[in-house]
Amino acid sequence: MDRQKRQRKKRVFKILLIFFILIIAVFSYGFYQYYQGLQLANVDQEAPTKEKNQEEEFQGATIENNIGKVNILLLGIDARDEEQSRTDTIMIAQYDPKTESAKLVSLMRDIYVEIPEHQSYKINTAFFLGGPELLRKTIKTNFDIDLHYYAIIDFKGFEKAVDALAPVGIEIDVEKAMSEQIGVSLQPGLQNLNGKELLGYARFRADAEADFGRVRRQQVVVNALKDEVISVNGVTKLPKLVGTVTPYIETNLQTLEIMGLLKDFILHPPDHIDTLRIPVDDSYVDASYPHAGAVLEINKEMNKQAIDEFLNLGGLETTN
């Protein structure tokens, strides 16, 4: 009997030892991939310097009760522009590991808003005037949303991230021919797009839909990237992916926090990323001001309520 117990203990010990070795191997591989990604990024001399136009440190909200639900301000800019950047893409990403849900709010850049301590203007002007902190204040003032973190990614970094994650490209059904002002020429049909092509698809707005179509396509791209990230192939490349894009990202998230969010995302992947576009339908009119040009004049209460219901209560897709 004692002999059987000893043998059983040996088997258990061997199994635990195998798991221990596997865990070490996974973490070693992860860090190797991460630093390999950093080295690849550093070879590229086109990596932009970080934005320097913010006037104040980002004062993100504290995550209440440590429940894990996080709101991240995502900003896309083109650092190759010589002038100070007005962010081209403004999104709020929310992930809740407890409910395994992910949500994305796209704020159209021409929304006319109150900018604290400045004249009312388009929402993307807040970033131009005071960086992510002034934009955070502007979003809080107009929509009453608490943001915990921010991340600014340059478009060059987006291209590199896509190519590192999916060397054969991301499958997208391109709905029409696209080429004007996007740096690539796309033809209609289901196809795999590399980083530069996917960025062009997401930025295209030279048609009747204009900026509304661009926002819709950006949300399509986010869901397509999500599917690639949580695939078995994508999971093994995540550390390298983080290392590759790090030089192109400005964020108040630390590397370990990023890895932690990625870990939660992988262990509790959402089936779908619910999306909301602001302004919602029937809540805005086209307007124009001498100092701001063409803008979207919105019903703030209607849109504030839509965001609150979307992030805190519901989660139905409302891209429109």
Tab-separated table of N, CA, C and O in Angstrom, residues 154-205:
chain	number	residue	atom	x	y	z
A	154	ASP	N	0.727	55.280	-33.865
A	154	ASP	CA	0.997	55.886	-35.165
A	154	ASP	C	0.603	54.897	-36.246
A	154	ASP	O	0.658	53.683	-36.064
A	155	PHE	N	0.190	55.393	-37.397
A	155	PHE	CA	-0.273	54.525	-38.478
A	155	PHE	C	0.824	53.572	-38.956
A	155	PHE	O	0.543	52.455	-39.388
A	156	LYS	N	2.079	54.017	-38.892
A	156	LYS	CA	3.177	53.121	-39.267
A	156	LYS	C	3.229	51.935	-38.313
A	156	LYS	O	3.493	50.799	-38.718
A	157	GLY	N	2.976	52.196	-37.035
A	157	GLY	CA	2.933	51.117	-36.061
A	157	GLY	C	1.793	50.159	-36.318
A	157	GLY	O	1.934	48.939	-36.116
A	158	PHE	N	0.654	50.690	-36.760
A	158	PHE	CA	-0.487	49.827	-37.095
A	158	PHE	C	-0.106	48.872	-38.219
A	158	PHE	O	-0.390	47.670	-38.158
A	159	GLU	N	0.539	49.395	-39.258
A	159	GLU	CA	0.961	48.556	-40.382
A	159	GLU	C	1.879	47.438	-39.903
A	159	GLU	O	1.717	46.268	-40.290
A	160	LYS	N	2.846	47.788	-39.065
A	160	LYS	CA	3.806	46.789	-38.585
A	160	LYS	C	3.119	45.750	-37.696
A	160	LYS	O	3.464	44.567	-37.730
A	161	ALA	N	2.166	46.196	-36.889
A	161	ALA	CA	1.443	45.274	-36.017
A	161	ALA	C	0.683	44.240	-36.836
A	161	ALA	O	0.709	43.036	-36.536
A	162	VAL	N	0.004	44.681	-37.881
A	162	VAL	CA	-0.757	43.769	-38.731
A	162	VAL	C	0.176	42.770	-39.406
A	162	VAL	O	-0.101	41.563	-39.433
A	163	ASP	N	1.297	43.246	-39.926
A	163	ASP	CA	2.223	42.353	-40.630
A	163	ASP	C	2.885	41.358	-39.683
A	163	ASP	O	3.179	40.220	-40.074
A	164	ALA	N	3.125	41.775	-38.423
A	164	ALA	CA	3.702	40.856	-37.448
A	164	ALA	C	2.683	39.812	-37.009
A	164	ALA	O	3.016	38.641	-36.812
A	165	LEU	N	1.438	40.233	-36.867
A	165	LEU	CA	0.381	39.333	-36.409
A	165	LEU	C	-0.057	38.374	-37.504
A	165	LEU	O	-0.293	37.184	-37.251
A	166	ALA	N	-0.175	38.877	-38.725
A	166	ALA	CA	-0.703	38.070	-39.832
A	166	ALA	C	0.147	38.288	-41.084
A	166	ALA	O	-0.198	39.110	-41.936
A	167	PRO	N	1.258	37.572	-41.211
A	167	PRO	CA	2.150	37.745	-42.371
A	167	PRO	C	1.449	37.522	-43.709
A	167	PRO	O	1.871	38.097	-44.721
A	168	VAL	N	0.395	36.720	-43.731
A	168	VAL	CA	-0.322	36.487	-44.996
A	168	VAL	C	-1.483	37.453	-45.157
A	168	VAL	O	-2.213	37.403	-46.153
A	169	GLY	N	-1.686	38.348	-44.198
A	169	GLY	CA	-2.726	39.350	-44.312
A	169	GLY	C	-3.978	39.014	-43.521
A	169	GLY	O	-4.153	37.911	-43.023
A	170	ILE	N	-4.860	40.012	-43.412
A	170	ILE	CA	-6.151	39.877	-42.725
A	170	ILE	C	-7.254	39.831	-43.774
A	170	ILE	O	-7.303	40.683	-44.667
A	171	GLU	N	-8.129	38.840	-43.667
A	171	GLU	CA	-9.182	38.676	-44.667
A	171	GLU	C	-10.272	39.737	-44.498
A	171	GLU	O	-10.876	39.871	-43.436
A	172	ILE	N	-10.521	40.483	-45.561
A	172	ILE	CA	-11.533	41.545	-45.573
A	172	ILE	C	-12.298	41.474	-46.890
A	172	ILE	O	-11.708	41.252	-47.953
A	173	ASP	N	-13.588	41.676	-46.819
A	173	ASP	CA	-14.409	41.763	-48.026
A	173	ASP	C	-14.501	43.234	-48.426
A	173	ASP	O	-15.296	43.995	-47.878
A	174	VAL	N	-13.648	43.648	-49.344
A	174	VAL	CA	-13.607	45.046	-49.790
A	174	VAL	C	-14.831	45.309	-50.657
A	174	VAL	O	-15.037	44.647	-51.677
A	175	GLU	N	-15.641	46.273	-50.253
A	175	GLU	CA	-16.945	46.455	-50.899
A	175	GLU	C	-16.915	47.262	-52.187
A	175	GLU	O	-17.856	47.230	-52.976
A	176	LYS	N	-15.821	47.982	-52.439
A	176	LYS	CA	-15.733	48.806	-53.653
A	176	LYS	C	-14.275	49.116	-53.947
A	176	LYS	O	-13.402	48.878	-53.108
A	177	ALA	N	-14.009	49.635	-55.121
A	177	ALA	CA	-12.651	50.070	-55.449
A	177	ALA	C	-12.287	51.281	-54.595
A	177	ALA	O	-13.088	52.201	-54.426
A	178	MET	N	-11.080	51.271	-54.046
A	178	MET	CA	-10.625	52.352	-53.164
A	178	MET	C	-9.180	52.691	-53.486
A	178	MET	O	-8.340	51.793	-53.581
A	179	SER	N	-8.898	53.968	-53.644
A	179	SER	CA	-7.514	54.367	-53.883
A	179	SER	C	-7.241	55.818	-53.477
A	179	SER	O	-6.119	56.146	-53.093
A	180	GLU	N	-8.236	56.673	-53.516
A	180	GLU	CA	-8.020	58.101	-53.312
A	180	GLU	C	-7.553	58.418	-51.893
A	180	GLU	O	-8.213	58.097	-50.915
A	181	GLN	N	-6.382	59.020	-51.785
A	181	GLN	CA	-5.817	59.537	-50.535
A	181	GLN	C	-5.555	58.463	-49.479
A	181	GLN	O	-5.547	58.757	-48.284
A	182	ILE	N	-5.321	57.211	-49.888
A	182	ILE	CA	-5.019	56.167	-48.906
A	182	ILE	C	-3.682	55.472	-49.183
A	182	ILE	O	-3.282	54.586	-48.432
A	183	GLY	N	-3.006	55.847	-50.245
A	183	GLY	CA	-1.672	55.316	-50.510
A	183	GLY	C	-1.613	53.926	-51.095
A	183	GLY	O	-0.525	53.391	-51.321
A	184	VAL	N	-2.766	53.297	-51.314
A	184	VAL	CA	-2.819	51.971	-51.928
A	184	VAL	C	-4.016	51.937	-52.878
A	184	VAL	O	-4.879	52.811	-52.848
A	185	SER	N	-4.066	50.912	-53.723
A	185	SER	CA	-5.194	50.721	-54.632
A	185	SER	C	-5.843	49.377	-54.325
A	185	SER	O	-5.204	48.325	-54.438
A	186	LEU	N	-7.095	49.423	-53.899
A	186	LEU	CA	-7.826	48.217	-53.527
A	186	LEU	C	-8.958	47.963	-54.515
A	186	LEU	O	-9.626	48.899	-54.962
A	187	GLN	N	-9.157	46.690	-54.841
A	187	GLN	CA	-10.235	46.284	-55.731
A	187	GLN	C	-11.300	45.525	-54.934
A	187	GLN	O	-11.002	44.952	-53.886
A	188	PRO	N	-12.539	45.514	-55.418
A	188	PRO	CA	-13.612	44.840	-54.678
A	188	PRO	C	-13.375	43.338	-54.569
A	188	PRO	O	-12.729	42.731	-55.422
A	189	GLY	N	-13.901	42.757	-53.474
A	189	GLY	CA	-13.846	41.315	-53.312
A	189	GLY	C	-13.197	40.872	-52.018
A	189	GLY	O	-12.529	41.658	-51.324
A	190	LEU	N	-13.396	39.600	-51.669
A	190	LEU	CA	-12.810	39.006	-50.476
A	190	LEU	C	-11.331	38.740	-50.718
A	190	LEU	O	-10.967	38.072	-51.687
A	191	GLN	N	-10.484	39.271	-49.851
A	191	GLN	CA	-9.042	39.164	-50.067
A	191	GLN	C	-8.281	39.378	-48.763
A	191	GLN	O	-8.847	39.887	-47.784
A	192	ASN	N	-7.021	38.978	-48.761
A	192	ASN	CA	-6.155	39.207	-47.607
A	192	ASN	C	-5.402	40.518	-47.796
A	192	ASN	O	-4.712	40.707	-48.805
A	193	LEU	N	-5.521	41.412	-46.819
A	193	LEU	CA	-4.877	42.715	-46.885
A	193	LEU	C	-3.690	42.757	-45.929
A	193	LEU	O	-3.805	42.351	-44.762
A	194	ASN	N	-2.545	43.250	-46.414
A	194	ASN	CA	-1.405	43.432	-45.527
A	194	ASN	C	-1.607	44.707	-44.710
A	194	ASN	O	-2.630	45.390	-44.818
A	195	GLY	N	-0.620	45.050	-43.868
A	195	GLY	CA	-0.779	46.183	-42.973
A	195	GLY	C	-1.087	47.490	-43.670
A	195	GLY	O	-2.002	48.224	-43.272
A	196	LYS	N	-0.347	47.807	-44.723
A	196	LYS	CA	-0.568	49.065	-45.436
A	196	LYS	C	-1.927	49.086	-46.115
A	196	LYS	O	-2.628	50.106	-46.106
A	197	GLU	N	-2.319	47.958	-46.696
A	197	GLU	CA	-3.613	47.879	-47.380
A	197	GLU	C	-4.763	47.955	-46.384
A	197	GLU	O	-5.775	48.613	-46.649
A	198	LEU	N	-4.611	47.297	-45.236
A	198	LEU	CA	-5.665	47.320	-44.227
A	198	LEU	C	-5.837	48.725	-43.659
A	198	LEU	O	-6.967	49.175	-43.416
A	199	LEU	N	-4.726	49.428	-43.467
A	199	LEU	CA	-4.802	50.815	-43.006
A	199	LEU	C	-5.518	51.678	-44.043
A	199	LEU	O	-6.369	52.508	-43.706
A	200	GLY	N	-5.183	51.482	-45.329
A	200	GLY	CA	-5.851	52.234	-46.393
A	200	GLY	C	-7.347	51.969	-46.406
A	200	GLY	O	-8.154	52.901	-46.558
A	201	TYR	N	-7.728	50.707	-46.230
A	201	TYR	CA	-9.153	50.343	-46.183
A	201	TYR	C	-9.849	51.059	-45.019
A	201	TYR	O	-10.952	51.582	-45.168
A	202	ALA	N	-9.190	51.093	-43.864
A	202	ALA	CA	-9.788	51.705	-42.686
A	202	ALA	C	-9.869	53.226	-42.793
A	202	ALA	O	-10.729	53.854	-42.169
A	203	ARG	N	-9.002	53.841	-43.599
A	203	ARG	CA	-8.960	55.304	-43.681
A	203	ARG	C	-9.759	55.869	-44.853
A	203	ARG	O	-9.998	57.080	-44.919
A	204	PHE	N	-10.195	55.021	-45.769
A	204	PHE	CA	-10.862	55.516	-46.975
A	204	PHE	C	-12.163	56.240	-46.626
A	204	PHE	O	-12.975	55.752	-45.852
A	205	ARG	N	-12.367	57.417	-47.221
A	205	ARG	CA	-13.617	58.163	-46.999
A	205	ARG	C	-14.014	59.001	-48.225
A	205	ARG	O	-14.815	59.923	-48.109
